[in-house]
Amino acid sequence: MNLNKHIIYLLFLGFAFTACNDASKEKSEDKKETAQDSTKLSEEALLDTVQMQTLKYFWDFAEPNSGMARERYHPNGDYGENDPDIVTTGGSGFGLMAIVAGVERGFIPRAEAVKRFDKIATFLEETPKYHGAFPHWINGRTAGTQEFGNDTKDNGGDIVETSFLAQGFLVVRQYLQDGNEEEKAVAAKFDKLWKNIEWDWYTNNKNGIFWHWSPNYEFQKNFMIEGYNECLITYIMAASSPEHAIKPEVYHDGWARSGNITTDKKAYGIPLILKFNTNGDKAGPLFWAHYSYLGLNPKGLSDRYANYWDLNVNHSNINYEYAQENPNKFKTYSENSWGLTASYTKNKDGSVGYTAHSPDDDKGVVAPTAAVSSIPYTPEKSLKAIRYFYEDQHDLLWGPAGFYDAFSLDGGDWVAERYLAIDQGPMMVMIENYRSGLIWDLFMSAPEIKNGLERLDFKR
């Protein structure tokens, strides 16, 4: 089913066109402003439009054999050295949650979504797994493991990407487990995939989780995950496993650095709360406030180190304030144009690259996903940014799967007319969490997650 007809319908409902004639020139400036405003989409219609178009990434443009999310989608068909058949595990987890939101919004029939979920689960049952964990990339045609970034040692399990994917497993399971027989069967498939992940294996018998394990190189990459970055969810999923849970000290000594994860520093008068894994003191790229919290609800969530709602609100506001300070005087930034995160970027020669934009790595490039996905934390600022991206920069930014990945207004209008699963997914899901809390409610209803949070001394 194609989503275009739904988008056209909502656009029709959302717009209220005002007739113009010569007499309108004599109206007051105040009345002119009112007439102009009446052509704008309402907030509800705007968010519907953005969600529906963004969902197309995971529905219309998914890899056809697996049903999973392509790592990237280039509408012009020019992938260069990149393979369009490569699917991403973490991005597919985001996509599972996005599809659930799409069903509840009426964008996708439930029965069709169940078939897609079954297709994905069946494909994942057939893919090679590494102590239950999935690789970062999989070939969607063959189900074979694809080395990540041409790194021969990254050819096995990626426990971080697996945690992003497993968030989606639990959301779908919770969504379908009380449904009809077909839905219950699909829920059971995802439940089995989740329970077979050997989180404790990835500690390498140490107090910390190691990002990679390879059947050829084992733990040679030796990358222990220490906070703070995007990986909080990895530790929470690992603590929540019914059969392969980590010990609490793995979290407290590893991720929390034996308590050294906290800080008293501030940026723009706003407390950082935790030490971000960056060189400077203006927090990290904004995806750190999104990936772990698509399912995990930070509202009222705290442990001995942080209140996670305050942490993410502060992170988003620091990112916004940096754009207002704009120390490099980029034209791209304004009150309504902000958001630094990992995305495609503009290279010095005008070509398209990739980097994790942040105050430490500022290239004057805004990725819409940054401000859009922060909408639960900064609703007024994010809504203004969404409206600016959609209305003021519509011709530049709007494409077949929603907002293009990144843009810059310096040195002429530049846009990466491309999409990444890890940028599209958070927009769809976090808008839904802002509107209804749906994905948060489903994930947090999983009894394992409640047990895992208790195991790590989290409070709600």
Coordinates of C-alpha atoms in Angstrom, one line a residue:
M1 CA 0.0 0.0 0.0
N2 CA 1.3 3.4 -1.0
L3 CA 1.1 6.3 1.5
N4 CA 0.8 9.1 -1.1
K5 CA -3.0 9.1 -1.2
H6 CA -3.1 9.6 2.6
I7 CA -0.7 12.5 2.4
I8 CA -2.7 14.2 -0.3
Y9 CA -5.9 13.8 1.7
L10 CA -4.4 15.3 4.8
L11 CA -2.9 18.2 2.9
F12 CA -6.3 18.9 1.5
L13 CA -7.8 18.9 5.0
G14 CA -5.0 20.9 6.5
F15 CA -5.0 23.8 4.1
A16 CA -7.5 26.6 4.2
F17 CA -7.0 28.8 1.1
T18 CA -8.2 32.4 1.2
A19 CA -9.4 34.0 -2.0
C20 CA -7.4 37.0 -3.1
N21 CA -8.6 40.0 -5.2
D22 CA -7.7 43.6 -5.8
A23 CA -9.6 44.7 -2.7
S24 CA -7.3 42.6 -0.5
K25 CA -4.5 45.2 -1.1
E26 CA -6.5 47.7 0.9
K27 CA -6.7 45.4 4.0
S28 CA -4.6 46.3 7.0
E29 CA -1.3 44.6 7.7
D30 CA -2.9 42.7 10.5
K31 CA -5.6 41.2 8.3
K32 CA -3.0 40.3 5.7
E33 CA -1.1 38.4 8.3
T34 CA -4.2 36.5 9.3
A35 CA -4.9 35.6 5.7
Q36 CA -1.4 34.3 5.3
D37 CA -1.6 32.3 8.5
S38 CA -4.8 30.7 7.3
T39 CA -3.0 28.9 4.5
K40 CA -0.7 27.1 7.0
L41 CA -1.2 23.5 8.1
S42 CA -2.5 23.1 11.6
E43 CA -0.1 21.5 14.1
E44 CA -1.9 18.2 13.8
A45 CA -1.9 18.2 10.0
L46 CA 1.7 19.2 9.9
L47 CA 2.8 16.4 12.2
D48 CA 0.6 13.9 10.3
T49 CA 2.2 15.0 7.1
V50 CA 5.7 14.7 8.4
Q51 CA 5.1 11.3 10.0
M52 CA 3.4 9.8 6.9
Q53 CA 6.0 10.9 4.5
T54 CA 8.8 9.8 6.8
L55 CA 7.2 6.4 7.3
K56 CA 7.6 5.8 3.6
Y57 CA 11.3 5.2 4.2
F58 CA 10.5 2.0 6.1
W59 CA 7.3 1.0 4.2
D60 CA 7.6 2.0 0.5
F61 CA 11.4 2.1 0.3
A62 CA 12.3 -0.9 2.5
E63 CA 14.6 -3.6 1.0
P64 CA 12.1 -5.9 -0.7
N65 CA 13.4 -9.3 0.1
S66 CA 13.9 -8.8 3.8
G67 CA 11.4 -6.1 4.5
M68 CA 14.0 -4.4 6.6
A69 CA 15.3 -0.9 6.4
R70 CA 17.9 -0.1 3.9
E71 CA 21.0 1.5 5.5
R72 CA 20.5 4.4 3.1
Y73 CA 18.1 5.4 0.3
H74 CA 19.1 7.7 -2.6
P75 CA 16.1 8.7 -4.6
N76 CA 18.2 9.3 -7.7
G77 CA 19.4 5.7 -7.7
D78 CA 23.1 6.8 -7.6
Y79 CA 24.7 4.9 -4.7
G80 CA 28.3 5.1 -5.8
E81 CA 30.3 2.6 -3.9
N82 CA 27.4 2.0 -1.5
D83 CA 25.2 -1.1 -1.9
P84 CA 21.4 -0.4 -1.8
D85 CA 20.8 -4.0 -0.8
I86 CA 22.5 -3.5 2.6
V87 CA 20.1 -3.3 5.5
T88 CA 20.8 -1.9 8.9
T89 CA 19.9 -3.7 12.1
G90 CA 19.6 -0.7 14.4
G91 CA 17.7 1.3 11.8
S92 CA 15.4 -1.6 11.3
G93 CA 14.6 -1.6 15.0
F94 CA 13.6 2.0 14.6
G95 CA 11.5 1.1 11.6
L96 CA 9.6 -1.6 13.6
M97 CA 8.6 1.1 16.0
A98 CA 7.8 3.5 13.3
I99 CA 5.4 1.0 11.6
V100 CA 3.6 0.4 14.9
A101 CA 3.0 4.1 15.1
G102 CA 1.9 4.2 11.5
V103 CA -0.7 1.5 12.2
E104 CA -2.1 3.4 15.1
R105 CA -2.2 6.6 13.1
G106 CA -4.2 4.8 10.4
F107 CA -1.5 5.2 7.8
I108 CA -1.0 1.4 7.3
P109 CA -3.6 -1.4 7.7
R110 CA -2.8 -3.5 10.7
A111 CA -3.0 -6.8 8.7
E112 CA -0.5 -5.5 6.2
A113 CA 1.8 -4.4 9.0
V114 CA 1.6 -7.9 10.6
K115 CA 2.7 -9.4 7.3
R116 CA 5.6 -7.1 7.1
F117 CA 6.6 -7.8 10.7
D118 CA 6.4 -11.6 10.0
K119 CA 8.6 -11.1 6.9
I120 CA 11.2 -9.3 8.9
A121 CA 11.2 -11.8 11.8
T122 CA 11.5 -14.7 9.4
F123 CA 14.4 -13.1 7.6
L124 CA 16.2 -12.4 10.9
E125 CA 15.6 -16.0 12.0
E126 CA 17.7 -17.0 8.9
T127 CA 20.5 -14.5 9.3
P128 CA 23.8 -15.5 10.9
K129 CA 23.9 -14.5 14.6
Y130 CA 26.9 -14.2 16.9
H131 CA 25.9 -15.4 20.3
G132 CA 22.4 -14.3 19.5
A133 CA 23.5 -10.8 18.5
F134 CA 23.2 -9.3 15.0
P135 CA 25.8 -7.6 12.8
H136 CA 25.6 -3.9 12.1
W137 CA 24.9 -4.6 8.4
I138 CA 23.2 -7.5 6.6
N139 CA 22.9 -8.2 2.9
G140 CA 19.1 -8.0 2.3
R141 CA 19.2 -10.4 -0.7
T142 CA 21.4 -13.1 0.8
A143 CA 21.0 -12.6 4.6
G144 CA 24.8 -12.7 4.9
T145 CA 26.8 -10.6 7.2
Q146 CA 28.2 -7.5 5.6
E147 CA 31.4 -6.0 7.1
F148 CA 30.7 -2.5 8.5
G149 CA 32.6 0.2 6.8
N150 CA 35.0 -2.2 5.1
D151 CA 36.4 -3.1 8.6
T152 CA 37.4 -6.7 8.3
K153 CA 37.3 -7.1 12.1
D154 CA 33.7 -5.8 12.2
N155 CA 32.2 -8.9 10.7
G156 CA 30.3 -10.3 13.6
G157 CA 28.0 -9.2 16.4
D158 CA 27.4 -5.6 17.1
I159 CA 25.7 -5.5 20.5
V160 CA 24.8 -1.8 20.3
E161 CA 23.0 -2.1 17.0
T162 CA 21.4 -5.2 18.4
S163 CA 20.1 -3.3 21.3
F164 CA 18.5 -0.7 19.0
L165 CA 16.9 -3.6 17.0
A166 CA 15.8 -5.4 20.2
Q167 CA 13.9 -2.3 21.3
G168 CA 11.8 -2.8 18.2
F169 CA 11.4 -6.5 19.0
L170 CA 9.8 -5.7 22.4
V171 CA 7.6 -3.0 21.0
V172 CA 6.2 -5.2 18.4
R173 CA 5.8 -8.1 20.8
Q174 CA 3.9 -6.0 23.3
Y175 CA 1.8 -4.6 20.5
L176 CA 0.8 -8.0 19.0
Q177 CA 0.8 -10.4 21.9
D178 CA -2.9 -10.1 22.7
G179 CA -4.0 -10.1 19.1
N180 CA -5.3 -12.8 16.8
E181 CA -3.5 -16.1 16.3
E182 CA -1.4 -14.7 13.4
E183 CA -0.4 -11.7 15.5
K184 CA 0.5 -13.9 18.5
A185 CA 2.7 -16.1 16.3
V186 CA 4.6 -13.1 15.0
A187 CA 5.0 -11.8 18.6
A188 CA 6.4 -15.1 19.6
K189 CA 9.0 -14.9 16.8
F190 CA 10.3 -11.6 18.0
D191 CA 10.2 -12.8 21.6
K192 CA 12.5 -15.7 20.7
L193 CA 14.9 -13.5 18.8
W194 CA 15.1 -11.2 21.9
K195 CA 15.6 -14.0 24.4
N196 CA 18.4 -15.6 22.4
I197 CA 20.7 -12.6 22.6
E198 CA 23.6 -13.4 24.9
W199 CA 24.2 -10.0 26.4
D200 CA 26.4 -11.5 29.1
W201 CA 28.8 -12.9 26.5
Y202 CA 29.6 -9.4 25.4
T203 CA 31.1 -8.5 28.7
N204 CA 34.1 -10.7 27.9
N205 CA 34.1 -11.6 31.6
K206 CA 34.8 -8.0 32.6
N207 CA 32.7 -5.2 34.2
G208 CA 31.7 -3.6 31.0
I209 CA 30.0 -4.5 27.7
F210 CA 32.2 -4.7 24.6
W211 CA 30.7 -3.4 21.3
H212 CA 32.0 -6.0 18.9
W213 CA 32.6 -9.7 18.8
S214 CA 33.9 -11.5 15.6
P215 CA 34.1 -15.2 14.9
N216 CA 37.5 -14.6 13.4
Y217 CA 38.9 -11.9 15.6
E218 CA 36.8 -12.4 18.8
F219 CA 37.2 -9.3 21.0
Q220 CA 40.2 -7.9 19.2
K221 CA 38.5 -4.5 18.6
N222 CA 38.4 -4.2 22.4
F223 CA 35.9 -1.4 22.4
M224 CA 34.3 -1.3 25.8
I225 CA 31.1 0.9 25.9
E226 CA 31.5 3.6 28.5
G227 CA 29.1 6.5 29.0
Y228 CA 27.9 9.0 28.1
N229 CA 26.8 8.5 24.5
E230 CA 24.0 6.8 22.6
C231 CA 24.4 3.4 24.3
L232 CA 22.4 3.6 27.6
I233 CA 19.8 1.3 26.0
T234 CA 22.4 -1.4 25.4
Y235 CA 23.1 -1.7 29.2
I236 CA 19.4 -1.6 30.0
M237 CA 18.5 -4.3 27.5
A238 CA 21.4 -6.4 28.8
A239 CA 20.2 -6.0 32.4
S240 CA 16.7 -6.9 31.3
S241 CA 17.4 -10.2 29.5
P242 CA 15.5 -13.1 31.1
E243 CA 18.3 -15.6 30.4
H244 CA 21.5 -13.7 29.7
A245 CA 21.4 -10.7 32.0
I246 CA 24.5 -8.8 33.0
K247 CA 25.4 -8.2 36.6
P248 CA 24.7 -4.7 38.0
E249 CA 28.4 -4.0 38.5
V250 CA 28.8 -4.3 34.7
Y251 CA 26.7 -1.2 34.4
H252 CA 28.0 0.7 37.4
D253 CA 31.7 0.0 36.9
G254 CA 31.6 0.0 33.1
W255 CA 29.1 2.3 31.6
A256 CA 29.1 4.7 34.7
R257 CA 32.9 4.5 35.0
S258 CA 32.6 3.7 38.7
G259 CA 30.6 6.9 39.3
N260 CA 32.9 9.1 37.3
I261 CA 30.2 9.6 34.6
T262 CA 28.8 12.7 36.4
T263 CA 29.8 16.3 36.1
D264 CA 29.0 19.7 37.6
K265 CA 29.8 21.6 34.4
K266 CA 27.3 23.8 32.6
A267 CA 26.9 25.2 29.1
Y268 CA 25.0 28.4 28.6
G269 CA 24.1 28.1 32.3
I270 CA 22.4 24.7 31.7
P271 CA 23.8 21.7 33.6
L272 CA 25.3 19.0 31.6
I273 CA 24.6 16.5 34.4
L274 CA 26.7 13.7 32.8
K275 CA 30.1 13.8 31.1
F276 CA 29.5 13.5 27.4
N277 CA 32.1 11.6 25.4
T278 CA 33.3 14.7 23.6
N279 CA 36.3 16.9 23.7
G280 CA 34.4 20.1 24.7
D281 CA 31.8 20.9 27.3
K282 CA 28.7 21.7 25.1
A283 CA 27.3 18.1 25.0
G284 CA 27.4 15.7 22.1
P285 CA 25.5 15.2 18.8
L286 CA 21.7 15.1 19.4
F287 CA 21.2 11.5 18.4
W288 CA 22.5 10.7 21.9
A289 CA 19.2 12.1 23.2
H290 CA 17.2 10.0 20.7
Y291 CA 18.4 6.4 20.0
S292 CA 18.2 5.1 23.6
Y293 CA 14.9 6.8 24.2
L294 CA 12.7 5.7 21.3
G295 CA 11.3 3.0 23.6
L296 CA 12.9 3.8 26.9
N297 CA 10.7 6.6 28.5
P298 CA 13.0 9.2 30.2
K299 CA 10.1 10.9 31.9
G300 CA 10.6 10.5 35.6
L301 CA 13.5 8.1 35.0
S302 CA 16.5 8.4 37.3
D303 CA 19.3 6.5 38.8
R304 CA 22.2 7.4 41.1
Y305 CA 23.8 9.4 38.3
A306 CA 21.1 11.4 36.5
N307 CA 17.5 12.3 36.0
Y308 CA 17.2 11.3 32.3
W309 CA 14.4 13.6 31.4
D310 CA 16.4 16.6 32.7
L311 CA 19.5 15.2 30.9
N312 CA 17.8 15.1 27.5
V313 CA 15.9 18.4 27.9
N314 CA 19.2 20.1 28.8
H315 CA 21.1 18.4 26.0
S316 CA 18.5 19.6 23.4
N317 CA 18.5 23.2 24.8
I318 CA 22.3 23.3 24.8
N319 CA 22.3 22.3 21.2
Y320 CA 19.8 25.0 20.4
E321 CA 21.7 27.7 22.3
Y322 CA 24.9 26.8 20.5
A323 CA 23.1 27.4 17.2
Q324 CA 22.0 30.8 18.5
E325 CA 25.5 31.7 19.6
N326 CA 26.7 30.5 16.2
P327 CA 30.4 31.2 16.8
N328 CA 31.3 30.5 13.2
K329 CA 28.6 32.8 11.8
F330 CA 26.9 30.3 9.6
K331 CA 23.9 31.4 7.6
T332 CA 22.2 28.1 8.1
Y333 CA 21.5 28.7 11.8
S334 CA 18.6 30.8 13.1
E335 CA 15.9 30.8 15.8
N336 CA 14.0 28.1 13.7
S337 CA 17.0 26.4 12.1
W338 CA 19.1 24.3 14.4
G339 CA 20.1 20.8 15.3
L340 CA 23.6 19.2 15.1
T341 CA 23.8 15.4 14.9
A342 CA 25.3 12.6 12.9
S343 CA 24.2 12.9 9.3
Y344 CA 25.4 13.4 5.8
T345 CA 27.5 16.5 5.5
K346 CA 28.9 19.0 3.0
N347 CA 32.5 18.5 2.2
K348 CA 34.8 21.4 1.4
D349 CA 34.6 20.6 -2.3
G350 CA 30.8 20.5 -2.1
S351 CA 30.5 16.7 -2.3
V352 CA 28.5 14.7 0.2
G353 CA 30.3 13.1 3.2
Y354 CA 29.2 11.9 6.7
T355 CA 30.1 13.1 10.2
A356 CA 28.7 13.4 13.7
H357 CA 28.0 17.1 13.8
S358 CA 28.2 18.7 17.3
P359 CA 29.5 21.8 18.8
D360 CA 32.9 20.1 18.7
D361 CA 32.5 19.4 14.9
D362 CA 30.5 22.2 13.5
K363 CA 30.4 22.4 9.7
G364 CA 27.3 24.7 9.4
V365 CA 25.1 21.8 8.4
V366 CA 21.7 21.2 10.0
A367 CA 20.1 17.7 9.9
P368 CA 16.3 18.1 10.4
T369 CA 16.2 14.9 12.4
A370 CA 18.0 16.6 15.3
A371 CA 15.4 19.3 16.1
V372 CA 12.5 17.1 14.9
S373 CA 13.4 14.1 17.1
S374 CA 13.9 16.4 20.1
I375 CA 10.2 17.4 20.0
P376 CA 9.3 15.7 23.3
Y377 CA 12.1 17.7 25.1
T378 CA 11.8 21.0 23.3
P379 CA 8.2 21.1 21.8
E380 CA 8.0 24.8 21.0
K381 CA 11.5 25.0 19.5
S382 CA 11.1 21.8 17.6
L383 CA 7.6 22.7 16.2
K384 CA 9.0 26.0 14.9
A385 CA 11.8 24.1 13.3
I386 CA 9.5 21.6 11.7
R387 CA 7.4 24.4 10.3
Y388 CA 10.4 26.2 9.0
F389 CA 11.8 23.1 7.4
Y390 CA 8.4 22.2 5.8
E391 CA 7.2 25.7 4.8
D392 CA 10.2 28.0 4.4
Q393 CA 12.6 25.4 3.0
H394 CA 10.1 23.1 1.4
D395 CA 11.5 23.2 -2.1
L396 CA 15.0 22.5 -0.8
L397 CA 14.2 19.9 1.9
W398 CA 11.1 18.0 1.1
G399 CA 11.5 14.7 -0.7
P400 CA 9.9 11.3 -1.3
A401 CA 10.6 10.1 2.3
G402 CA 10.2 13.4 4.1
F403 CA 12.9 15.8 5.0
Y404 CA 16.2 15.2 3.2
D405 CA 19.0 14.2 5.5
A406 CA 21.0 17.5 5.8
F407 CA 21.4 21.0 4.4
S408 CA 23.4 24.2 4.5
L409 CA 22.6 27.7 3.3
D410 CA 26.3 28.8 3.3
G411 CA 27.9 29.3 -0.1
G412 CA 24.5 28.7 -1.8
D413 CA 21.7 26.4 -0.9
W414 CA 23.1 22.8 -0.5
V415 CA 21.2 19.7 0.4
A416 CA 22.0 16.0 0.7
E417 CA 19.1 14.6 -1.3
R418 CA 19.6 11.3 0.5
Y419 CA 18.2 9.5 3.5
L420 CA 19.5 7.4 6.3
A421 CA 17.5 4.9 8.3
I422 CA 19.0 6.0 11.6
D423 CA 17.9 9.6 10.9
Q424 CA 14.4 8.9 9.6
G425 CA 13.4 6.5 12.3
P426 CA 13.8 8.8 15.3
M427 CA 11.7 11.5 13.7
M428 CA 8.7 9.2 13.2
V429 CA 9.0 7.6 16.6
M430 CA 9.7 10.7 18.7
I431 CA 6.9 12.7 17.1
E432 CA 4.6 9.8 18.1
N433 CA 6.0 9.8 21.6
Y434 CA 5.3 13.5 21.8
R435 CA 1.8 13.1 20.5
S436 CA 0.6 10.0 22.3
G437 CA 3.5 8.3 24.2
L438 CA 2.6 5.1 22.3
I439 CA 6.0 3.6 21.7
W440 CA 7.2 4.6 25.2
D441 CA 4.1 2.9 26.7
L442 CA 4.6 -0.3 24.8
F443 CA 8.2 -0.7 25.5
M444 CA 7.9 0.2 29.2
S445 CA 5.1 -2.3 29.6
A446 CA 7.5 -5.2 29.0
P447 CA 8.0 -6.9 32.3
E448 CA 11.6 -7.6 31.5
I449 CA 12.4 -3.9 31.2
K450 CA 10.8 -3.2 34.6
N451 CA 13.0 -5.9 36.1
G452 CA 16.1 -4.7 34.3
L453 CA 15.6 -1.1 35.5
E454 CA 15.1 -2.4 39.1
R455 CA 18.3 -4.5 38.8
L456 CA 20.3 -1.4 37.9
D457 CA 18.6 0.7 40.7
F458 CA 16.6 3.0 38.4
K459 CA 13.6 4.8 39.8
R460 CA 10.4 5.9 38.2

